[in-house]
JSON list of N, CA and C in Angstrom, two decimals:
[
{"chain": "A", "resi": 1, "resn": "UNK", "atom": "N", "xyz": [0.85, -1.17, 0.00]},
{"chain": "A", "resi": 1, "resn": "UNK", "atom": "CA", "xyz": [0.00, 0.00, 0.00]},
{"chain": "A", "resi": 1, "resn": "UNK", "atom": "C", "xyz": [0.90, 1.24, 0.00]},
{"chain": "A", "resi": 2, "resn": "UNK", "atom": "N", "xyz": [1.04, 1.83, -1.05]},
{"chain": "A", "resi": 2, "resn": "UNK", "atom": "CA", "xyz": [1.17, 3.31, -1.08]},
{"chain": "A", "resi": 2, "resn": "UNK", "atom": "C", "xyz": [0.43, 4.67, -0.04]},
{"chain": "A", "resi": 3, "resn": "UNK", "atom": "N", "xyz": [1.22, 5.08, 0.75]},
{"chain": "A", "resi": 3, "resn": "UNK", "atom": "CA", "xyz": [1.04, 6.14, 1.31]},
{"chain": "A", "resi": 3, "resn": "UNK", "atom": "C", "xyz": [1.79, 7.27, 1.01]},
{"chain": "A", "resi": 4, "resn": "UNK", "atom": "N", "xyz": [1.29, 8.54, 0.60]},
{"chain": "A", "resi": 4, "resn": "UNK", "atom": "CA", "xyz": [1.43, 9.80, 0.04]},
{"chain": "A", "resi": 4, "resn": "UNK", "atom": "C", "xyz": [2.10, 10.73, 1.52]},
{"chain": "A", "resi": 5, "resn": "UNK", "atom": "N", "xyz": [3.62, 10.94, 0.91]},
{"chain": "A", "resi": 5, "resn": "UNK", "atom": "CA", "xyz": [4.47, 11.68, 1.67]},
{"chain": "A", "resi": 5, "resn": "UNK", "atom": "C", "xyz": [3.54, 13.35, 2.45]},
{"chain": "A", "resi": 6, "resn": "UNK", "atom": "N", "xyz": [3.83, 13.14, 3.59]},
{"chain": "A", "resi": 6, "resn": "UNK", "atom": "CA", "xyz": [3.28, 14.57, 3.80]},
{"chain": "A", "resi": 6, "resn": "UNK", "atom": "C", "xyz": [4.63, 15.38, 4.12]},
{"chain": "A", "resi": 7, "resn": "UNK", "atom": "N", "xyz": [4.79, 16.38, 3.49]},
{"chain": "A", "resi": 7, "resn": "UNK", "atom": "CA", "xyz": [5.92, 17.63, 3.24]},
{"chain": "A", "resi": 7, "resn": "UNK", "atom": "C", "xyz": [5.52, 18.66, 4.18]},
{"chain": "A", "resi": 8, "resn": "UNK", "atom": "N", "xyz": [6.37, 18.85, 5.71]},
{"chain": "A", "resi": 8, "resn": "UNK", "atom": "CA", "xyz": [6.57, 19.60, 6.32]},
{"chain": "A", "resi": 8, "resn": "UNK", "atom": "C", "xyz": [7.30, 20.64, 6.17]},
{"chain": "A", "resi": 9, "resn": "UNK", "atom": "N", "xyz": [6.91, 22.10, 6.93]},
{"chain": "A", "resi": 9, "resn": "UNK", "atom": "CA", "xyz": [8.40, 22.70, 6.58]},
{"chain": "A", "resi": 9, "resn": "UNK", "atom": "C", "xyz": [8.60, 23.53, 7.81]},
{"chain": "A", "resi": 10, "resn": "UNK", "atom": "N", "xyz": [10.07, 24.20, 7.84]},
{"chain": "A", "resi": 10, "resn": "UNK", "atom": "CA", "xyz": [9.93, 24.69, 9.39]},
{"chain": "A", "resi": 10, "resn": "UNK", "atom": "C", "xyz": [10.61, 25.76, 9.33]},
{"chain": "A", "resi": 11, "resn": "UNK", "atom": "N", "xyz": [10.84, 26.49, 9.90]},
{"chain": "A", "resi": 11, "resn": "UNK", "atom": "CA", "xyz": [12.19, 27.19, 9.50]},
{"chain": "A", "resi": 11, "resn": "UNK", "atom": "C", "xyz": [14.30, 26.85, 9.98]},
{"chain": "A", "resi": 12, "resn": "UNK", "atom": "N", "xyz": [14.93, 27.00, 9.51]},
{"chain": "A", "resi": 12, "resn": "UNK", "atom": "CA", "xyz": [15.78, 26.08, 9.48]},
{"chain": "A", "resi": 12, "resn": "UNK", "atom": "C", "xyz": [16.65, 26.77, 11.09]},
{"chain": "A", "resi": 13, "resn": "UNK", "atom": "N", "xyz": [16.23, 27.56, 11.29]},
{"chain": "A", "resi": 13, "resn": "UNK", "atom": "CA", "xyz": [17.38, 27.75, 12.66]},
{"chain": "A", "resi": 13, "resn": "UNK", "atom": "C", "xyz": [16.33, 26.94, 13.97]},
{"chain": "A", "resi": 14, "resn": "UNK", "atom": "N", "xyz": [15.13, 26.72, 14.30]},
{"chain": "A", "resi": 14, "resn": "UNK", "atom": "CA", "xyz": [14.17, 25.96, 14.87]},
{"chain": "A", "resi": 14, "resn": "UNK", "atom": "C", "xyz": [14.77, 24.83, 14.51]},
{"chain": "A", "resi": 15, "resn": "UNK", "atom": "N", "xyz": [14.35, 24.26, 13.16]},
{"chain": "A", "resi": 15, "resn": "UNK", "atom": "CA", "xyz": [14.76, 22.92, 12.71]},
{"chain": "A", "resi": 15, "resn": "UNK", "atom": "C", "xyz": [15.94, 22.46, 13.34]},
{"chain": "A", "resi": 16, "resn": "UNK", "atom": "N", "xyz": [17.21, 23.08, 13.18]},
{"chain": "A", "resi": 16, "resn": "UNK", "atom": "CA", "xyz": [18.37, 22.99, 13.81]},
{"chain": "A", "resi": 16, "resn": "UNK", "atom": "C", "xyz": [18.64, 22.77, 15.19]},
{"chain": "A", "resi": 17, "resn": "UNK", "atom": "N", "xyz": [18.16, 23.41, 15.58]},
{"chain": "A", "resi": 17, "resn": "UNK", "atom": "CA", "xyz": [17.51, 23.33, 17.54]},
{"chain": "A", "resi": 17, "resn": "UNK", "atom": "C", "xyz": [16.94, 22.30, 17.86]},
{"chain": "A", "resi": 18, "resn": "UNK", "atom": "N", "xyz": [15.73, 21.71, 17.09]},
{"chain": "A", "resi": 18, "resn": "UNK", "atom": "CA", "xyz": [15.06, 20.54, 17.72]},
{"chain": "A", "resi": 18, "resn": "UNK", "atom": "C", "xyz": [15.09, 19.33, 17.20]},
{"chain": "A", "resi": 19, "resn": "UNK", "atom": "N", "xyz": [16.22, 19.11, 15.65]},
{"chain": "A", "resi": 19, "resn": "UNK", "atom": "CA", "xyz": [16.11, 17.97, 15.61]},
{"chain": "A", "resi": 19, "resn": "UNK", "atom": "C", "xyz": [17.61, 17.83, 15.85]},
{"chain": "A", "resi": 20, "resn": "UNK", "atom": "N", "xyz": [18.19, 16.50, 15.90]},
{"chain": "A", "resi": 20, "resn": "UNK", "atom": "CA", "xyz": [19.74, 15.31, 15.85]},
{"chain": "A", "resi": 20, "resn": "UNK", "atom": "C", "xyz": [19.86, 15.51, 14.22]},
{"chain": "A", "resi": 21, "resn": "UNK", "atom": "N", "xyz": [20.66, 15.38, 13.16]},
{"chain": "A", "resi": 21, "resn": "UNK", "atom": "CA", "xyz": [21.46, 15.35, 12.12]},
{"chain": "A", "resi": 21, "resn": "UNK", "atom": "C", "xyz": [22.12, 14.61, 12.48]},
{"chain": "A", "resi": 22, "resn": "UNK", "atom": "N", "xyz": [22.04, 13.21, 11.49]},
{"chain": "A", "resi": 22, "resn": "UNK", "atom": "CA", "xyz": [22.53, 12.27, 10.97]},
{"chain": "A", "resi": 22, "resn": "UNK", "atom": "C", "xyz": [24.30, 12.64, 10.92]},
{"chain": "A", "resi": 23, "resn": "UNK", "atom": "N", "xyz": [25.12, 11.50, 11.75]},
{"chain": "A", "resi": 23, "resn": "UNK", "atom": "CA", "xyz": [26.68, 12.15, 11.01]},
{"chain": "A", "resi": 23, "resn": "UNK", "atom": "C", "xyz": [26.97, 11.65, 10.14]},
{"chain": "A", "resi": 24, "resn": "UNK", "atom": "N", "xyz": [26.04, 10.60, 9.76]},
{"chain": "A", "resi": 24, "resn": "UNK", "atom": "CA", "xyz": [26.55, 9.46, 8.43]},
{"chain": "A", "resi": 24, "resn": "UNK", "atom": "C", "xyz": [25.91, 9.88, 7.51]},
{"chain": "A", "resi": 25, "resn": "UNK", "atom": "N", "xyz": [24.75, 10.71, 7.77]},
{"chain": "A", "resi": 25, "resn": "UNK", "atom": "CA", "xyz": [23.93, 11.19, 6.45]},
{"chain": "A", "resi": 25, "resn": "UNK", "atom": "C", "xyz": [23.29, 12.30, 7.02]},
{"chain": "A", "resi": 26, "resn": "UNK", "atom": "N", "xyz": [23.55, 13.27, 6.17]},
{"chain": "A", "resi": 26, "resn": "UNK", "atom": "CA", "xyz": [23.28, 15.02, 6.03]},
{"chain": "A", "resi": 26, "resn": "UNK", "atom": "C", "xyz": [22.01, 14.94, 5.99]},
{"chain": "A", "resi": 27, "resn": "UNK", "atom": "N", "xyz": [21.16, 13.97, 5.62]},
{"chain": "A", "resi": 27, "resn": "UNK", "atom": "CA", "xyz": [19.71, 14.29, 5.10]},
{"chain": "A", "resi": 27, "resn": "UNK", "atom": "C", "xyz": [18.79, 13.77, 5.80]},
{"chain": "A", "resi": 28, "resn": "UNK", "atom": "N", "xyz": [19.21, 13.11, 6.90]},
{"chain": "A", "resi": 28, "resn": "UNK", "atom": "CA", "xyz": [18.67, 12.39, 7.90]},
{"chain": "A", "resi": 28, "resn": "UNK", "atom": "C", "xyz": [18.57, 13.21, 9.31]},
{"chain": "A", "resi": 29, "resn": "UNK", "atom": "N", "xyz": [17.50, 13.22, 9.78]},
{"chain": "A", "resi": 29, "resn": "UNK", "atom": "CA", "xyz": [17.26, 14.13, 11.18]},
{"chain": "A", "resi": 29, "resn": "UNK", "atom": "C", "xyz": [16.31, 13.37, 11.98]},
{"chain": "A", "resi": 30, "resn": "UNK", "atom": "N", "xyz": [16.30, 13.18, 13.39]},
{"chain": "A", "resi": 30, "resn": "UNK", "atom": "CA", "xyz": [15.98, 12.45, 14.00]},
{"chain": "A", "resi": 30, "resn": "UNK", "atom": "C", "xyz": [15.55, 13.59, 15.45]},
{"chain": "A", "resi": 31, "resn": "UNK", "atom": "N", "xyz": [13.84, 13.19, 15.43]},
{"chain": "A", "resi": 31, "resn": "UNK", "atom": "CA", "xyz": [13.34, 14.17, 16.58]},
{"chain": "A", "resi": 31, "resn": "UNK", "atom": "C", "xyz": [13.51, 13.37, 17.67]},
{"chain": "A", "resi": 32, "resn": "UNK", "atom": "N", "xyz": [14.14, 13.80, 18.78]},
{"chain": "A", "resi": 32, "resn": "UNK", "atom": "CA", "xyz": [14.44, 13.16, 20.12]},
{"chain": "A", "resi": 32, "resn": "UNK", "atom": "C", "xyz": [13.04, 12.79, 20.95]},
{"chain": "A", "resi": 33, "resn": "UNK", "atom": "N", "xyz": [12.01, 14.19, 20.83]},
{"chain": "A", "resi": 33, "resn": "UNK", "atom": "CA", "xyz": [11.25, 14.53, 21.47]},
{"chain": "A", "resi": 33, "resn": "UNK", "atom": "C", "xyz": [9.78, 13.28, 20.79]},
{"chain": "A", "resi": 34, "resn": "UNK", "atom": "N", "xyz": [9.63, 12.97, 19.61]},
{"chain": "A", "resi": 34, "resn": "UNK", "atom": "CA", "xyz": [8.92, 12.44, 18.93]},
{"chain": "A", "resi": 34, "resn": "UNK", "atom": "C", "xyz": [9.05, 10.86, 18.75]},
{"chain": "A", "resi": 35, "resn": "UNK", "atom": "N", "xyz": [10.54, 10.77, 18.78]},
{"chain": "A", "resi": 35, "resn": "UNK", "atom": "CA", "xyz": [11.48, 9.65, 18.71]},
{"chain": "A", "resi": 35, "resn": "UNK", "atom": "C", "xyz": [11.43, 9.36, 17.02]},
{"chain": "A", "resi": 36, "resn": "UNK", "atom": "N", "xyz": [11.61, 10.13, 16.11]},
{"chain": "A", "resi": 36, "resn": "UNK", "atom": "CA", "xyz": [10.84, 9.84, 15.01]},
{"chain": "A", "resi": 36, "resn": "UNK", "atom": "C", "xyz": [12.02, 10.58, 13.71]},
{"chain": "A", "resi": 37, "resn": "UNK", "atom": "N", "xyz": [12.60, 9.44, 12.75]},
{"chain": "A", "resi": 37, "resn": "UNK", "atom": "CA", "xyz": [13.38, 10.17, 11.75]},
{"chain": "A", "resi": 37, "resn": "UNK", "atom": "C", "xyz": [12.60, 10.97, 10.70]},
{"chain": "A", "resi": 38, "resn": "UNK", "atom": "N", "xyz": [13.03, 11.74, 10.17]},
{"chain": "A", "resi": 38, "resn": "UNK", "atom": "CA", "xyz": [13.01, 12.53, 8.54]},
{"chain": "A", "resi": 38, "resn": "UNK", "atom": "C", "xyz": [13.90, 12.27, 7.75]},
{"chain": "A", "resi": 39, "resn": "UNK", "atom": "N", "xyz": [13.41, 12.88, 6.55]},
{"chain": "A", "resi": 39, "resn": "UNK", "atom": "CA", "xyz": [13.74, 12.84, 5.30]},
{"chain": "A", "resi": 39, "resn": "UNK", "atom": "C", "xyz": [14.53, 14.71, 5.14]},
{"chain": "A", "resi": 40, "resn": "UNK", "atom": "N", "xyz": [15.38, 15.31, 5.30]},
{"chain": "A", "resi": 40, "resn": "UNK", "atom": "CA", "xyz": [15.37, 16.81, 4.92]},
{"chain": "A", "resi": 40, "resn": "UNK", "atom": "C", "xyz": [15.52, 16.92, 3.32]},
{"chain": "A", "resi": 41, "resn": "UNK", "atom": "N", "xyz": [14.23, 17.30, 2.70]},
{"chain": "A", "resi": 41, "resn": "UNK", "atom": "CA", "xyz": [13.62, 17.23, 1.29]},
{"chain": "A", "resi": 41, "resn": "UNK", "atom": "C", "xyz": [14.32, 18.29, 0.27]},
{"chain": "A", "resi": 42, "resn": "UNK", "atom": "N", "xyz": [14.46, 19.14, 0.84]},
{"chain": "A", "resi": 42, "resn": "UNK", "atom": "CA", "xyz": [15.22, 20.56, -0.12]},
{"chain": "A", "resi": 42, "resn": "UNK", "atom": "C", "xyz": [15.02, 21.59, 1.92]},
{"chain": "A", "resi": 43, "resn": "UNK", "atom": "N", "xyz": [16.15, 22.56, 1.00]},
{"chain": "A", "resi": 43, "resn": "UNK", "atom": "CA", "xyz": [16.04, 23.83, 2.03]},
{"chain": "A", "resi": 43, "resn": "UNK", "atom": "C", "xyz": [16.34, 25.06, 1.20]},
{"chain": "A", "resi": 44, "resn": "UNK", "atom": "N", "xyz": [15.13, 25.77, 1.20]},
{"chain": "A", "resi": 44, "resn": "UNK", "atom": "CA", "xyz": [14.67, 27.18, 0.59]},
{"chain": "A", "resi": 44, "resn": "UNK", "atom": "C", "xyz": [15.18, 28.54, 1.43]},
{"chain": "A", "resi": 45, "resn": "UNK", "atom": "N", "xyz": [16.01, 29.19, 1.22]},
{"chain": "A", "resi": 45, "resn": "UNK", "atom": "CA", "xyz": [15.78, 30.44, 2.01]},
{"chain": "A", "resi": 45, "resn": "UNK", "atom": "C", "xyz": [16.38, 30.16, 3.17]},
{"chain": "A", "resi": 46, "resn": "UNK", "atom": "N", "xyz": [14.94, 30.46, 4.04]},
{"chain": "A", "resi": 46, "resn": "UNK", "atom": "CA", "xyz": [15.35, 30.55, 5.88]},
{"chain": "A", "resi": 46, "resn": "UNK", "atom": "C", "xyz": [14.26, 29.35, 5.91]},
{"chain": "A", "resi": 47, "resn": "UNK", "atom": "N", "xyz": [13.87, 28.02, 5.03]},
{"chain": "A", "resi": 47, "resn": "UNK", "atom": "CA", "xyz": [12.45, 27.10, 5.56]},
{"chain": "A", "resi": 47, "resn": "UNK", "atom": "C", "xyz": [13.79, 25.51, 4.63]},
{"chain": "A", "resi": 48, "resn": "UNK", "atom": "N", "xyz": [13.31, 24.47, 5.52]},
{"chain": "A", "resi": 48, "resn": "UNK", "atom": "CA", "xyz": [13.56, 23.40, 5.44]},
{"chain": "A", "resi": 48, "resn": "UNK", "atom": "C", "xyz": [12.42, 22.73, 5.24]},
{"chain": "A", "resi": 49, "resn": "UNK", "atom": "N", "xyz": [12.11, 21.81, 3.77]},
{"chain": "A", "resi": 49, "resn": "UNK", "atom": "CA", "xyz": [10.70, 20.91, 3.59]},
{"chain": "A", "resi": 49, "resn": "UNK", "atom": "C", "xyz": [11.68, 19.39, 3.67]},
{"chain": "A", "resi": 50, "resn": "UNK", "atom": "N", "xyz": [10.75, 19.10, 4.86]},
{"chain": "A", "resi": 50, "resn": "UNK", "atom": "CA", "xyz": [11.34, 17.64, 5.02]},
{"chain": "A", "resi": 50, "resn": "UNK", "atom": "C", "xyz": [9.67, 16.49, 5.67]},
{"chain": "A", "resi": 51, "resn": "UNK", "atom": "N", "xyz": [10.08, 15.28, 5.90]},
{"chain": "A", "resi": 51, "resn": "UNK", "atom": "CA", "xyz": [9.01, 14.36, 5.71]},
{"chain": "A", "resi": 51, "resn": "UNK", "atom": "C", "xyz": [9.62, 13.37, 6.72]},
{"chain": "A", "resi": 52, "resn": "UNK", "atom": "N", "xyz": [8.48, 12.56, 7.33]},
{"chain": "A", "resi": 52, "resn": "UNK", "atom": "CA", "xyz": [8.62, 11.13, 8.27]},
{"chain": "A", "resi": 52, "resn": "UNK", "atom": "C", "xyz": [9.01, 10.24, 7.31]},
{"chain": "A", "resi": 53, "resn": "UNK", "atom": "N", "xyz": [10.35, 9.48, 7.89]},
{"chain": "A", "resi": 53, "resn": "UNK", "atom": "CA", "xyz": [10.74, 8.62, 6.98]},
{"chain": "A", "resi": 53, "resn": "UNK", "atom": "C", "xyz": [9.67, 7.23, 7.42]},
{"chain": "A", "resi": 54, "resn": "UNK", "atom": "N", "xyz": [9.02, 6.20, 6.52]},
{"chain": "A", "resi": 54, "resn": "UNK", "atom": "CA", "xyz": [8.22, 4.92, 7.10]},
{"chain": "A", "resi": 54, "resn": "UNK", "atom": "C", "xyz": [9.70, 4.11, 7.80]},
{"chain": "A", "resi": 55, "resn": "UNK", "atom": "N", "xyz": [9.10, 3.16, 8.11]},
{"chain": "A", "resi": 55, "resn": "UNK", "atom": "CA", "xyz": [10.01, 1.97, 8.40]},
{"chain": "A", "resi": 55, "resn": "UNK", "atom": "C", "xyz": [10.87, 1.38, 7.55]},
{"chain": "A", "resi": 56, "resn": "UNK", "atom": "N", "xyz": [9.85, 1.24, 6.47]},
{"chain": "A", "resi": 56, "resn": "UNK", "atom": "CA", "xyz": [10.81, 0.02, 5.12]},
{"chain": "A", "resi": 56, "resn": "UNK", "atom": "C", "xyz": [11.60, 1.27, 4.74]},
{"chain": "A", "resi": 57, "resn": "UNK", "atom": "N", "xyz": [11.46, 3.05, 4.62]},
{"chain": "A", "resi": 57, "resn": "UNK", "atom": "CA", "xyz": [12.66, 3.40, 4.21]},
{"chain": "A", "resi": 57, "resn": "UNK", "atom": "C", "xyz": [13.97, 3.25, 5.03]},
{"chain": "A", "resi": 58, "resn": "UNK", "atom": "N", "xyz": [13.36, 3.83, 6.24]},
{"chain": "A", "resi": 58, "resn": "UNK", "atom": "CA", "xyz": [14.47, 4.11, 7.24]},
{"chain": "A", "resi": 58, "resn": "UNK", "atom": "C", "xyz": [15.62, 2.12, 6.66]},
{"chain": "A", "resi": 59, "resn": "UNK", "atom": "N", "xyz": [14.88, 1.13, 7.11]},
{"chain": "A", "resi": 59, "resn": "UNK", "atom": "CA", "xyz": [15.55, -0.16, 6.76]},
{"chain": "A", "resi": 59, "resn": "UNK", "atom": "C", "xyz": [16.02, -0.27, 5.23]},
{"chain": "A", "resi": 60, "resn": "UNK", "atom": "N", "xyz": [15.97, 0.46, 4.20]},
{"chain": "A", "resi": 60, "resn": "UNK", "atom": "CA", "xyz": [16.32, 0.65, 3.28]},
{"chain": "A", "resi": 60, "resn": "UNK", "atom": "C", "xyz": [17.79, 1.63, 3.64]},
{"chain": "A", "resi": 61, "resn": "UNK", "atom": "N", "xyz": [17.79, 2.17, 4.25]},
{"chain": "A", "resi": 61, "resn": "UNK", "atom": "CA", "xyz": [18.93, 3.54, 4.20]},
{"chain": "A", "resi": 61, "resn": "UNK", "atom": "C", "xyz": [19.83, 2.56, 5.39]},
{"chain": "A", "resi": 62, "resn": "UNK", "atom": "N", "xyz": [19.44, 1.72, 5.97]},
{"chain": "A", "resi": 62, "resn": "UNK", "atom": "CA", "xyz": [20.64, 1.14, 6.99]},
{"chain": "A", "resi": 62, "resn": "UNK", "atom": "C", "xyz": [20.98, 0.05, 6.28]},
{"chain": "A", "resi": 63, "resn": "UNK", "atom": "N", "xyz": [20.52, -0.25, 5.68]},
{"chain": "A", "resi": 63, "resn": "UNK", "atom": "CA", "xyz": [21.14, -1.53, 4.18]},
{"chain": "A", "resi": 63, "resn": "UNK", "atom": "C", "xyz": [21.78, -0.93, 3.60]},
{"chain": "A", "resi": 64, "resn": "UNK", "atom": "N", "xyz": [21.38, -0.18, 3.10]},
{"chain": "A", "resi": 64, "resn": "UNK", "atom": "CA", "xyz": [22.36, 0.56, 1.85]},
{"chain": "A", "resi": 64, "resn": "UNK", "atom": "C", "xyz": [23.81, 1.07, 3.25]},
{"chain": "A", "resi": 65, "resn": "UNK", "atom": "N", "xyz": [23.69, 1.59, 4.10]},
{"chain": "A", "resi": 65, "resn": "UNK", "atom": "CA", "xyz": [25.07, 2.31, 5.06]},
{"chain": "A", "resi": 65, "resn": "UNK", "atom": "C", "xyz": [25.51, 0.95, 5.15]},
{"chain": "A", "resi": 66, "resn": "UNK", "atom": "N", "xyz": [24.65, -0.26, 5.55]},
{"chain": "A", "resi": 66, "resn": "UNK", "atom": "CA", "xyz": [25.54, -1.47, 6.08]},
{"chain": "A", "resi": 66, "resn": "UNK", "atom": "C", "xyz": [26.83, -2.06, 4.54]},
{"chain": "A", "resi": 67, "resn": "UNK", "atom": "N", "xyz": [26.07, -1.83, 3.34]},
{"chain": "A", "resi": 67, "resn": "UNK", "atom": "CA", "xyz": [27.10, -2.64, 2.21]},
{"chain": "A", "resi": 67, "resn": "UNK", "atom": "C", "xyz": [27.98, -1.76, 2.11]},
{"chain": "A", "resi": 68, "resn": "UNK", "atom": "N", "xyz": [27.70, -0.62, 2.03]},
{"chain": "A", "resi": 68, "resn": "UNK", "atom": "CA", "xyz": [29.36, 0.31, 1.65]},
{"chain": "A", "resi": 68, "resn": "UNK", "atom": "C", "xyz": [29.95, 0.20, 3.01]},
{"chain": "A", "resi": 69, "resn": "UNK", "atom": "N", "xyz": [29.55, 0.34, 4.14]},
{"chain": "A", "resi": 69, "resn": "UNK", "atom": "CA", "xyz": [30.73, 0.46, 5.33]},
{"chain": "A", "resi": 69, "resn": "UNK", "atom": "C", "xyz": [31.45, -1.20, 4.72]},
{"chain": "A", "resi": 70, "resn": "UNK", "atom": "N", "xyz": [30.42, -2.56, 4.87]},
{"chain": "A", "resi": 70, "resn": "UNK", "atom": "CA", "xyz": [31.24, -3.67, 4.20]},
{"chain": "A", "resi": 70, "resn": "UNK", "atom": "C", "xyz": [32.14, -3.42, 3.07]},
{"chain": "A", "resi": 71, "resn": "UNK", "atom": "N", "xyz": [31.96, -3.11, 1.54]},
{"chain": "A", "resi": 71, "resn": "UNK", "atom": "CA", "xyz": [32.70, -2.87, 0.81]},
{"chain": "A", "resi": 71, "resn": "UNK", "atom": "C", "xyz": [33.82, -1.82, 1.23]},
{"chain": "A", "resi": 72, "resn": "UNK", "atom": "N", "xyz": [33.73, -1.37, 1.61]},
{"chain": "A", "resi": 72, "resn": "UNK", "atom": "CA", "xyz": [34.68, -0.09, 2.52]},
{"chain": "A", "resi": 72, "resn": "UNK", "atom": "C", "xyz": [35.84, -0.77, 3.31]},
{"chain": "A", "resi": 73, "resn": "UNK", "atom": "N", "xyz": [35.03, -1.51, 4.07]},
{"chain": "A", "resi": 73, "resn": "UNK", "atom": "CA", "xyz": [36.50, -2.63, 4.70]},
{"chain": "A", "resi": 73, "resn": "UNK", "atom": "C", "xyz": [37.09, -3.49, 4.30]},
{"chain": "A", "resi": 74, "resn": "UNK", "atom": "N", "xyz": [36.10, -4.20, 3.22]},
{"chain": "A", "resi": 74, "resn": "UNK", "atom": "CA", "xyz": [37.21, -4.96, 2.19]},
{"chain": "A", "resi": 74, "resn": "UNK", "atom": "C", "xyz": [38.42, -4.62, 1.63]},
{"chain": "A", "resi": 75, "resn": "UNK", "atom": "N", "xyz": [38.20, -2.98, 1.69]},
{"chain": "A", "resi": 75, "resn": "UNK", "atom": "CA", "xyz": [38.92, -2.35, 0.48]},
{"chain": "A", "resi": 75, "resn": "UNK", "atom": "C", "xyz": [40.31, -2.12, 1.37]},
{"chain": "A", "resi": 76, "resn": "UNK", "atom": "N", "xyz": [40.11, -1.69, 2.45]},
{"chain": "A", "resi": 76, "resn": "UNK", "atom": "CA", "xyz": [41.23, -1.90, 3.41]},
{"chain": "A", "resi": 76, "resn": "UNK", "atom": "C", "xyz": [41.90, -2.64, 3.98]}
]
């Protein structure tokens, strides 16, 4: 089942204040208070449009970090 992204936006010095940023990924923000990741979608101006990541993405984006950190250590 397809569910249709809802596009938040906030302004980015707030945004900055209340959410965690990802150190492995710039685009990833994580509300402490909500317990709940995003997506940061584009940033306009002084406004950040970003979105609740579901489950199967969030487990999509730690698959994808898990094979390159693997390929990464092979390589070393």
């Amino acid at each position: 089942m397809y569910k249709e992204k809802e596009f938040i936006s906030m302004p980015i010095d707030i945004f900055y204040e209340e959410f965690e940023i990802d150190p492995r990924n710039d685009d990833i923000a994580f509300d402490p208070i909500r317990r709940e990741f995003y997506m940061i979608d584009y940033i306009c101006n002084d406004l950040i449009i970003y979105y609740r990541l579901t489950s199967e993405e969030m487990f999509r984006i730690t698959e994808v970090n898990l094979i390159e950190r693997y390929n990464h250590s092979k390589k070393v």
